[in-house]
mmCIF file of N, CA and C in Angstrom:
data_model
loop_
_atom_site.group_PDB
_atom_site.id
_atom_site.type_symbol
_atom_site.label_atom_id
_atom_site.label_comp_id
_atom_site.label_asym_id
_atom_site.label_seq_id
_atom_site.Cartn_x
_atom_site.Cartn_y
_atom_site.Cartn_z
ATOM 1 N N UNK A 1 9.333 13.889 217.690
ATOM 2 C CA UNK A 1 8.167 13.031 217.774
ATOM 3 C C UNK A 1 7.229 13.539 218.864
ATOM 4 N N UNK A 2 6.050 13.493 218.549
ATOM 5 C CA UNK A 2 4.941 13.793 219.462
ATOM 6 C C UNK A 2 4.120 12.774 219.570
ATOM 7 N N UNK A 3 2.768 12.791 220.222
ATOM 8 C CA UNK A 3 1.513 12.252 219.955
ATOM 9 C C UNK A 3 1.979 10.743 220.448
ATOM 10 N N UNK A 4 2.142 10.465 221.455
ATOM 11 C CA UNK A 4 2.639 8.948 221.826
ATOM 12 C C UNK A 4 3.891 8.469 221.165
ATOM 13 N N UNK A 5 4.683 8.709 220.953
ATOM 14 C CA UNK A 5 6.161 9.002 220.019
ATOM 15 C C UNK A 5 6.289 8.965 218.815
ATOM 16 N N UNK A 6 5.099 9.761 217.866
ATOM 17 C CA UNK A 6 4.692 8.407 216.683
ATOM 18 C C UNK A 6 5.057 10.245 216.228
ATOM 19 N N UNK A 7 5.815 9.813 214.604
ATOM 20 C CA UNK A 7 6.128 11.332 213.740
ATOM 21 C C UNK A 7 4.705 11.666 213.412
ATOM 22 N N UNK A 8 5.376 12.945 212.795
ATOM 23 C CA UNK A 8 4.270 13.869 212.016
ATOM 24 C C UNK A 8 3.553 13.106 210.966
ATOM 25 N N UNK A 9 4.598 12.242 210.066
ATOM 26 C CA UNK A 9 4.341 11.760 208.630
ATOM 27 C C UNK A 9 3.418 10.438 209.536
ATOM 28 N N UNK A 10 3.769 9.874 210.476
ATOM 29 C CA UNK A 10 2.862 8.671 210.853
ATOM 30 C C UNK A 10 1.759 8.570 211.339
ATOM 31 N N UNK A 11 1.544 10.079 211.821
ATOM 32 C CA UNK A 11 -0.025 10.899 212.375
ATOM 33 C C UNK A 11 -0.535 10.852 210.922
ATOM 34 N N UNK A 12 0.196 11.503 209.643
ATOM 35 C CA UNK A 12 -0.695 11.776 208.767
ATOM 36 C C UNK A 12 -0.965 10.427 207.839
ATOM 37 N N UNK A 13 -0.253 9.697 208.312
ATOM 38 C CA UNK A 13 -0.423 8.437 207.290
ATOM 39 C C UNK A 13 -1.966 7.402 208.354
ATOM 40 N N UNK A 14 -1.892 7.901 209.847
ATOM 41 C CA UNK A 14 -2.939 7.328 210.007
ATOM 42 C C UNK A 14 -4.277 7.961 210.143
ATOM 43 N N UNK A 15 -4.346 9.633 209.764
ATOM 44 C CA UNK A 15 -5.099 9.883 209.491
ATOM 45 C C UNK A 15 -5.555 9.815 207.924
ATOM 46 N N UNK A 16 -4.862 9.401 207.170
ATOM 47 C CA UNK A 16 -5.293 9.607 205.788
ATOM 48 C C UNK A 16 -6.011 8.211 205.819
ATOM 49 N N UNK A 17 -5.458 6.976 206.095
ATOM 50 C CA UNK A 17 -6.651 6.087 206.530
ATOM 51 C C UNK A 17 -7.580 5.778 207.066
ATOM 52 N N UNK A 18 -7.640 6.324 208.208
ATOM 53 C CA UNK A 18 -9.042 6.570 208.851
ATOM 54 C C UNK A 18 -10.049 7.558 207.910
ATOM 55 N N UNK A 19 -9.839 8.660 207.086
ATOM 56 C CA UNK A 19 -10.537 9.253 206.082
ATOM 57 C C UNK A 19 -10.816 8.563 204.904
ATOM 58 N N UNK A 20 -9.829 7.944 204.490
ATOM 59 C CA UNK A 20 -10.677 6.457 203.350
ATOM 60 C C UNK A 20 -11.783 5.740 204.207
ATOM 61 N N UNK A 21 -11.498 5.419 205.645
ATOM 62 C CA UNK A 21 -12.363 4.550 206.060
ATOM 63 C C UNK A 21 -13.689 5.206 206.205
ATOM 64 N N UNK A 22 -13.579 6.380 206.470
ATOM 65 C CA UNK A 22 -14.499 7.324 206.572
ATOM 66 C C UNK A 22 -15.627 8.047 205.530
ATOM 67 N N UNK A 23 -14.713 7.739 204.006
ATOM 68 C CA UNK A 23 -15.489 7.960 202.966
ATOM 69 C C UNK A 23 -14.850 9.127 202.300
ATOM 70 N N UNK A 24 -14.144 9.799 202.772
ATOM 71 C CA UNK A 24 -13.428 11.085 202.911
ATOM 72 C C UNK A 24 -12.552 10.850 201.892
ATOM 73 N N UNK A 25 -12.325 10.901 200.882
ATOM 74 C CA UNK A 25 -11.359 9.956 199.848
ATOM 75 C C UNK A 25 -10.395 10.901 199.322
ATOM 76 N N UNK A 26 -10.749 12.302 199.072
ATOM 77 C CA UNK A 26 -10.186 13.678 198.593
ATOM 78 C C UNK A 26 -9.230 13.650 199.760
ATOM 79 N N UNK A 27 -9.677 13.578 200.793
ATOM 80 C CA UNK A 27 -8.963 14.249 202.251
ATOM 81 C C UNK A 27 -8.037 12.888 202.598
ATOM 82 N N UNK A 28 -8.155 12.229 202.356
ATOM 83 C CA UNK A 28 -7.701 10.609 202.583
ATOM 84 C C UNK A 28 -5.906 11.075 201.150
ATOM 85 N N UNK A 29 -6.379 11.519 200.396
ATOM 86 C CA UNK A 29 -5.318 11.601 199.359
ATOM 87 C C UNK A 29 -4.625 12.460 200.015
ATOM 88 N N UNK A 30 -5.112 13.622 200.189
ATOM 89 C CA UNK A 30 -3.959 14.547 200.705
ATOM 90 C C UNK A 30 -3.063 14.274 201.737
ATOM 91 N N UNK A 31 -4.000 13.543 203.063
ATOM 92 C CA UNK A 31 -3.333 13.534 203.837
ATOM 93 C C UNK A 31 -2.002 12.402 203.850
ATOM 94 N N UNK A 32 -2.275 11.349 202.343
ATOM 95 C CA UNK A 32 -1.238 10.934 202.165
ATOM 96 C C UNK A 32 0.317 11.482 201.569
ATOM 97 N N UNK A 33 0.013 12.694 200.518
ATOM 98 C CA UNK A 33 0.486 13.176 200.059
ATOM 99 C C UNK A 33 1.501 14.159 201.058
ATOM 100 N N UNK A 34 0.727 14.778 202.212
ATOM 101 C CA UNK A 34 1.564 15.940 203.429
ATOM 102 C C UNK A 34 2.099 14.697 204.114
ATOM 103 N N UNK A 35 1.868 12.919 204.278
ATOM 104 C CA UNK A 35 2.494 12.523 204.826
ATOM 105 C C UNK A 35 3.809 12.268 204.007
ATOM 106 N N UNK A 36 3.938 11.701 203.137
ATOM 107 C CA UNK A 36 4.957 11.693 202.174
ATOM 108 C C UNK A 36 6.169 12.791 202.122
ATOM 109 N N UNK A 37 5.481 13.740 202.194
ATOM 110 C CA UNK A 37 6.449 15.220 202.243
ATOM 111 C C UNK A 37 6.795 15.415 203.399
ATOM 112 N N UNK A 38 6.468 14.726 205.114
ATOM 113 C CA UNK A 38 6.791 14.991 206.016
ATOM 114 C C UNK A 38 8.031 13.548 205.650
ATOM 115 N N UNK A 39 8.137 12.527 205.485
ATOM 116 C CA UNK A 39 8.362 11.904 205.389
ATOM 117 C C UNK A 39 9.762 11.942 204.583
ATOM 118 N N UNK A 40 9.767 12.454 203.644
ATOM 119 C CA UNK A 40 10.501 12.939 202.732
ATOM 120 C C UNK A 40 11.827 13.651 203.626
ATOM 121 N N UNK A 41 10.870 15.256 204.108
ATOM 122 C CA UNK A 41 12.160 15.647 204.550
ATOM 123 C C UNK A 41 12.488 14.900 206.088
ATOM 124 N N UNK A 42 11.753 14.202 206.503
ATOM 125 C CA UNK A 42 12.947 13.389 207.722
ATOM 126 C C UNK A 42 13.192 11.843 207.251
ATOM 127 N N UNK A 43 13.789 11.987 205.810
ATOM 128 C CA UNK A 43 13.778 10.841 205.228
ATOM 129 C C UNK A 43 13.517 9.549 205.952
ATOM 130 N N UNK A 44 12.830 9.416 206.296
ATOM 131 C CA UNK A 44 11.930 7.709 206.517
ATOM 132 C C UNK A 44 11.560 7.329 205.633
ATOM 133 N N UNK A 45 12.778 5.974 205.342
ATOM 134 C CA UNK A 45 11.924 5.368 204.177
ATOM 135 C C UNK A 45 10.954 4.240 204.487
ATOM 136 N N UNK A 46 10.966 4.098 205.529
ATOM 137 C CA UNK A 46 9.766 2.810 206.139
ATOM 138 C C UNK A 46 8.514 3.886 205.455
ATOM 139 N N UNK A 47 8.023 4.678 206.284
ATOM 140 C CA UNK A 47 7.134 5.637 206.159
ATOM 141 C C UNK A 47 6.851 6.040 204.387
ATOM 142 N N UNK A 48 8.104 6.453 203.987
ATOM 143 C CA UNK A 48 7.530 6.400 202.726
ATOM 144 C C UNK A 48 7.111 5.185 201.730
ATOM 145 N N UNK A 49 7.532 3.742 202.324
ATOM 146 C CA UNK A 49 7.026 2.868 201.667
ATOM 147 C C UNK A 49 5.600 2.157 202.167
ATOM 148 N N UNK A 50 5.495 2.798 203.505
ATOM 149 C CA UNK A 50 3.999 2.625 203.414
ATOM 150 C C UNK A 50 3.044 3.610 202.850
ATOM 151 N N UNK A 51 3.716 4.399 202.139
ATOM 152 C CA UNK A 51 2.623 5.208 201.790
ATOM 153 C C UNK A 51 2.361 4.939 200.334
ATOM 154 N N UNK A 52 3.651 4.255 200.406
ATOM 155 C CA UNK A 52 3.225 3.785 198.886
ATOM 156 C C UNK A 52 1.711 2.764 199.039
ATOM 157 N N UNK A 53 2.565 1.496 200.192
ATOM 158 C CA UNK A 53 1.383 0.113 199.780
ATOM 159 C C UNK A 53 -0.097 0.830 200.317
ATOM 160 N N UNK A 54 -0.328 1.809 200.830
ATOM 161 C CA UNK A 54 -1.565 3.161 201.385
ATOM 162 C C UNK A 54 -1.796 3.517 200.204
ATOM 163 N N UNK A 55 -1.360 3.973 199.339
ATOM 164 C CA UNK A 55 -2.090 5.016 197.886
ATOM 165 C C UNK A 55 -2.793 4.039 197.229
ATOM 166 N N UNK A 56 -1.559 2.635 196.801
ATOM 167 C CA UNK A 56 -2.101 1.792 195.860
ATOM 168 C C UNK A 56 -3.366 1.219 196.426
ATOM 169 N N UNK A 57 -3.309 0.779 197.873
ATOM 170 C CA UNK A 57 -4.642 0.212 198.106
ATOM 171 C C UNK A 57 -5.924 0.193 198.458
ATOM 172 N N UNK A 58 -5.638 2.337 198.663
ATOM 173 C CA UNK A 58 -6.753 3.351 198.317
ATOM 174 C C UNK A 58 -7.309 3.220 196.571
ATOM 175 N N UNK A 59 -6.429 3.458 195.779
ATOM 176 C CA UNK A 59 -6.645 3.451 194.799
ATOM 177 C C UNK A 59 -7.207 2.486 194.151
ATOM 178 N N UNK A 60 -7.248 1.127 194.428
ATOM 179 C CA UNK A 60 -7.604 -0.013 194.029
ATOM 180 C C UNK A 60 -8.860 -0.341 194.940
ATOM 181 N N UNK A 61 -8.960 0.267 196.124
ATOM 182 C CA UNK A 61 -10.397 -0.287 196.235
ATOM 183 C C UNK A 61 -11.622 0.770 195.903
ATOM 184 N N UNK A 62 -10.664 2.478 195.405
ATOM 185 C CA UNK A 62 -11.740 3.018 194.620
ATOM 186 C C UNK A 62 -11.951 2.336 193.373
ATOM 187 N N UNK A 63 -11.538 2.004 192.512
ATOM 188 C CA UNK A 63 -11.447 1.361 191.340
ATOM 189 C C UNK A 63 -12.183 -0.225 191.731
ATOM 190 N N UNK A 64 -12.368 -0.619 192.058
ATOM 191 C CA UNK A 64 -13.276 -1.575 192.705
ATOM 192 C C UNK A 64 -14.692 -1.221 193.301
ATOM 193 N N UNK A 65 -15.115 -0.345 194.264
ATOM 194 C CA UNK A 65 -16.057 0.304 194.605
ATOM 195 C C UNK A 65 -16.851 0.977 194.130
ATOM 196 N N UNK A 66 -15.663 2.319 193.932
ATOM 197 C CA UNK A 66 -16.433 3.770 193.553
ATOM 198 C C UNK A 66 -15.519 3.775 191.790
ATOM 199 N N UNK A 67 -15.868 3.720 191.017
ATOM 200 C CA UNK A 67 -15.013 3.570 189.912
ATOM 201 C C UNK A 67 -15.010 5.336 188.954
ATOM 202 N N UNK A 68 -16.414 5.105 189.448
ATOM 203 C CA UNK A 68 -16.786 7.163 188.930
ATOM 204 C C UNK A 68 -16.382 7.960 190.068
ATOM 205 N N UNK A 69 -15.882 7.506 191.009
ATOM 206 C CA UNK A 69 -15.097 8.511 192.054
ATOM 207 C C UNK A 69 -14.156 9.420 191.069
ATOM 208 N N UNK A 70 -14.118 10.346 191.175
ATOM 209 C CA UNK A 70 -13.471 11.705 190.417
ATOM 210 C C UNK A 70 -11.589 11.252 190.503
ATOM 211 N N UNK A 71 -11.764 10.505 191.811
ATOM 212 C CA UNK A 71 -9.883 10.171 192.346
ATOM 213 C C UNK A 71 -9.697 8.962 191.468
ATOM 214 N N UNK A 72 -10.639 7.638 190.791
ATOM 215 C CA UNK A 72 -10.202 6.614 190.095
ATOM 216 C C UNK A 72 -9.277 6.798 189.175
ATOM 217 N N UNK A 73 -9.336 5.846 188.979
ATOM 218 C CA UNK A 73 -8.383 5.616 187.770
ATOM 219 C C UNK A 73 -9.357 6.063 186.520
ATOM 220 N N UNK A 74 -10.439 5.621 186.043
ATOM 221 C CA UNK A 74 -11.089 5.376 184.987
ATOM 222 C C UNK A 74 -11.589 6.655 184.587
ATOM 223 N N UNK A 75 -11.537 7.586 185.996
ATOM 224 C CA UNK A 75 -12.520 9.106 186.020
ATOM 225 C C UNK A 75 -10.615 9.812 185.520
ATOM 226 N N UNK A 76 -9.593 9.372 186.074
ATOM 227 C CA UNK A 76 -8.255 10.067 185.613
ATOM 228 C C UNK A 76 -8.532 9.761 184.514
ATOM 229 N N UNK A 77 -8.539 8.894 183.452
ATOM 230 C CA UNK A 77 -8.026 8.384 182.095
ATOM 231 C C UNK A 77 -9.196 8.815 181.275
ATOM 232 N N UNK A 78 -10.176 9.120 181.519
ATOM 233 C CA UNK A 78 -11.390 9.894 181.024
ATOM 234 C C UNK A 78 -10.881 11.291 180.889
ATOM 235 N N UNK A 79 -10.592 11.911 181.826
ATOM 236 C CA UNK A 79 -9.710 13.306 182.011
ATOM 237 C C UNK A 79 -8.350 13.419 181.245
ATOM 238 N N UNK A 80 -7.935 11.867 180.902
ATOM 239 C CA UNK A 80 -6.571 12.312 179.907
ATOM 240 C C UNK A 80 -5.192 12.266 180.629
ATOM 241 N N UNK A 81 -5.261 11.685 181.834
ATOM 242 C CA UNK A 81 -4.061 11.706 182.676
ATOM 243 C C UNK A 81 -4.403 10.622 183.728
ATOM 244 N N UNK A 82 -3.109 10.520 183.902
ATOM 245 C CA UNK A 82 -3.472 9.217 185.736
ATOM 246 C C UNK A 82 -3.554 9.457 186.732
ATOM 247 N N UNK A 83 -4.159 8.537 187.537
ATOM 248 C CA UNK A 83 -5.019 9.183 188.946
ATOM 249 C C UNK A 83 -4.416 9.487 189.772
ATOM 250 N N UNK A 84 -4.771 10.574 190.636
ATOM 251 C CA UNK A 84 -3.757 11.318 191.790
ATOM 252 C C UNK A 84 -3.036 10.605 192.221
ATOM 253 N N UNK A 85 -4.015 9.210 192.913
ATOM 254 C CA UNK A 85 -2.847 8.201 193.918
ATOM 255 C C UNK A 85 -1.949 7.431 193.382
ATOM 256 N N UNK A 86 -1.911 7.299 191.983
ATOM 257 C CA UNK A 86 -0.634 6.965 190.982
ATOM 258 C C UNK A 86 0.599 7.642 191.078
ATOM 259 N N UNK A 87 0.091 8.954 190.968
ATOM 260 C CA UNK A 87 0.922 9.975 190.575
ATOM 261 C C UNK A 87 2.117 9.973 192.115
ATOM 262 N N UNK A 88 1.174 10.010 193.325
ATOM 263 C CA UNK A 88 1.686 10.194 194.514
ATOM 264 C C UNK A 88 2.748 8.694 194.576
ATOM 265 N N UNK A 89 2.369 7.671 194.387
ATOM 266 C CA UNK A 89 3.225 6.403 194.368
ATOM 267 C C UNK A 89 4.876 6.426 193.468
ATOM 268 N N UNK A 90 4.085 7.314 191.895
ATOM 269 C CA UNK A 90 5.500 7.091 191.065
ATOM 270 C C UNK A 90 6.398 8.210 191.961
ATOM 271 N N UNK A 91 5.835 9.432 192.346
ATOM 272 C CA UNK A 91 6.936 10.213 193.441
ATOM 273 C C UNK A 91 7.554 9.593 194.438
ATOM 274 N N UNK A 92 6.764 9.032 195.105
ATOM 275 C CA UNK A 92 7.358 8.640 196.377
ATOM 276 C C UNK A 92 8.340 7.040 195.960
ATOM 277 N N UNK A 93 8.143 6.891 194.781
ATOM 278 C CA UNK A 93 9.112 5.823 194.279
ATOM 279 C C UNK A 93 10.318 6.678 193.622
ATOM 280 N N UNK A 94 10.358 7.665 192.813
ATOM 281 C CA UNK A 94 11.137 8.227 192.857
ATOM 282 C C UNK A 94 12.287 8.704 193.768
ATOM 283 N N UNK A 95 11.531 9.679 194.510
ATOM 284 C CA UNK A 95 12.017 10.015 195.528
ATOM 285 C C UNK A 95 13.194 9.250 196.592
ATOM 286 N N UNK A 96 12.850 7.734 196.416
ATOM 287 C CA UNK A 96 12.710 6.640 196.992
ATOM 288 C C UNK A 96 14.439 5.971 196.516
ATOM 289 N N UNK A 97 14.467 6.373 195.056
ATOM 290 C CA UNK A 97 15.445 5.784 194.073
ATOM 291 C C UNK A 97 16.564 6.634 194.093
ATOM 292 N N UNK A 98 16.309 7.986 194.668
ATOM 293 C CA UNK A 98 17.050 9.221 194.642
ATOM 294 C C UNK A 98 17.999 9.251 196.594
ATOM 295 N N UNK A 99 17.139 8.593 197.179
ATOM 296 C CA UNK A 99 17.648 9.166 198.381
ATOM 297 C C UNK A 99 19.030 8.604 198.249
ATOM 298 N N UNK A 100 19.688 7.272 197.836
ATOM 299 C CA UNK A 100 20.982 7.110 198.363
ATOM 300 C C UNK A 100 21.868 8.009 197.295
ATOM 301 N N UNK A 101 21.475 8.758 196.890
ATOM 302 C CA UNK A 101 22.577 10.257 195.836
ATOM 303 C C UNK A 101 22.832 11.194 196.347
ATOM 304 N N UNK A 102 24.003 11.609 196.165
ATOM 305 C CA UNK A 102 24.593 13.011 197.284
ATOM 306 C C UNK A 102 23.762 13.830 196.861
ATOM 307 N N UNK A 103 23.405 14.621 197.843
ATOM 308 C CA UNK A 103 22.242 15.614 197.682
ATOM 309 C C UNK A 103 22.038 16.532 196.348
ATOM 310 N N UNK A 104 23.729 16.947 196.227
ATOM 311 C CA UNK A 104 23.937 17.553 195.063
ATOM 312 C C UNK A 104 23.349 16.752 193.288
ATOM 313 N N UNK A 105 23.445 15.598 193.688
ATOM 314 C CA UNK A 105 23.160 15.047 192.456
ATOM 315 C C UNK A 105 21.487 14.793 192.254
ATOM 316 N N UNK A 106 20.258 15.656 193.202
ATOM 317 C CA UNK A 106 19.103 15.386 193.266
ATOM 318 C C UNK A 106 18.109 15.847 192.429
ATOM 319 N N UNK A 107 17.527 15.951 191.617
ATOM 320 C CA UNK A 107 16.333 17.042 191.190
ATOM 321 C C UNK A 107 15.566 17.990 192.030
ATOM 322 N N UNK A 108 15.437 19.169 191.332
ATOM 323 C CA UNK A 108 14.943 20.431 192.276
ATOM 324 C C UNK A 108 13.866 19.434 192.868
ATOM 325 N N UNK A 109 13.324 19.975 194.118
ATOM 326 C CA UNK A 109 11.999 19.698 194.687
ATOM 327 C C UNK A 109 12.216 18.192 195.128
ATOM 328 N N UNK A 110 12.826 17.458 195.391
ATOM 329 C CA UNK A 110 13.294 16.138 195.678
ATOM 330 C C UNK A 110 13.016 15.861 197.146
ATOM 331 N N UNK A 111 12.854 16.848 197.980
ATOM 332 C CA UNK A 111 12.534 17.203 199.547
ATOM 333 C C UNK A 111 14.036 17.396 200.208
ATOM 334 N N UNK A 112 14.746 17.043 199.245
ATOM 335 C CA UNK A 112 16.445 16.801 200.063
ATOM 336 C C UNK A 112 17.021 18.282 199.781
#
């Protein structure tokens, strides 16, 4: 831990909000996404379940706001697929469902 004792994944989970707040919405996703994966491999699941209630409520107030934002939902399902911060939620729910399995029993790329 660095930065006032706070992890890597909790730096990036509060910078990915301050970049929604900011308007920054592309950069706001990612930085949820590198938090997740920091998160992942020092399995915190606090951390990864806020990143869940973080995606969904990015995602829902683009879909409220900005609805032609390229990251919505409506601009995903126009494109034929679902929106990034969906995608990042069903992982990190995954992920989520997987951690109490012996490692051996994980899917490649699982962070474990």
């Amino acid at each position: 831990m660095t930065d006032s004792g706070r992890s890597i994944q909790q730096r990036l989970l509060a910078l990915a909000r301050d970049a929604h707040a900011a308007g920054h919405h592309e950069a706001a996703y990612h930085a949820l996404a590198a938090s997740l994966h920091a998160a992942e491999d020092a399995r915190d699941l606090a951390v990864i379940a806020e990143v869940v209630r973080e995606a969904s409520t990015q995602l829902a107030w683009l879909d409220t706001h900005l609805p032609e934002h390229r990251s919505s939902t409506r601009s995903a399902e126009a494109r034929g697929h679902p929106a990034a911060y969906e995608m990042l939620v069903r992982q990190a729910k995954r992920w989520t469902e997987s951690a109490g399995k012996p490692p051996g029993s994980l899917s490649p790329g699982t962070g474990v």
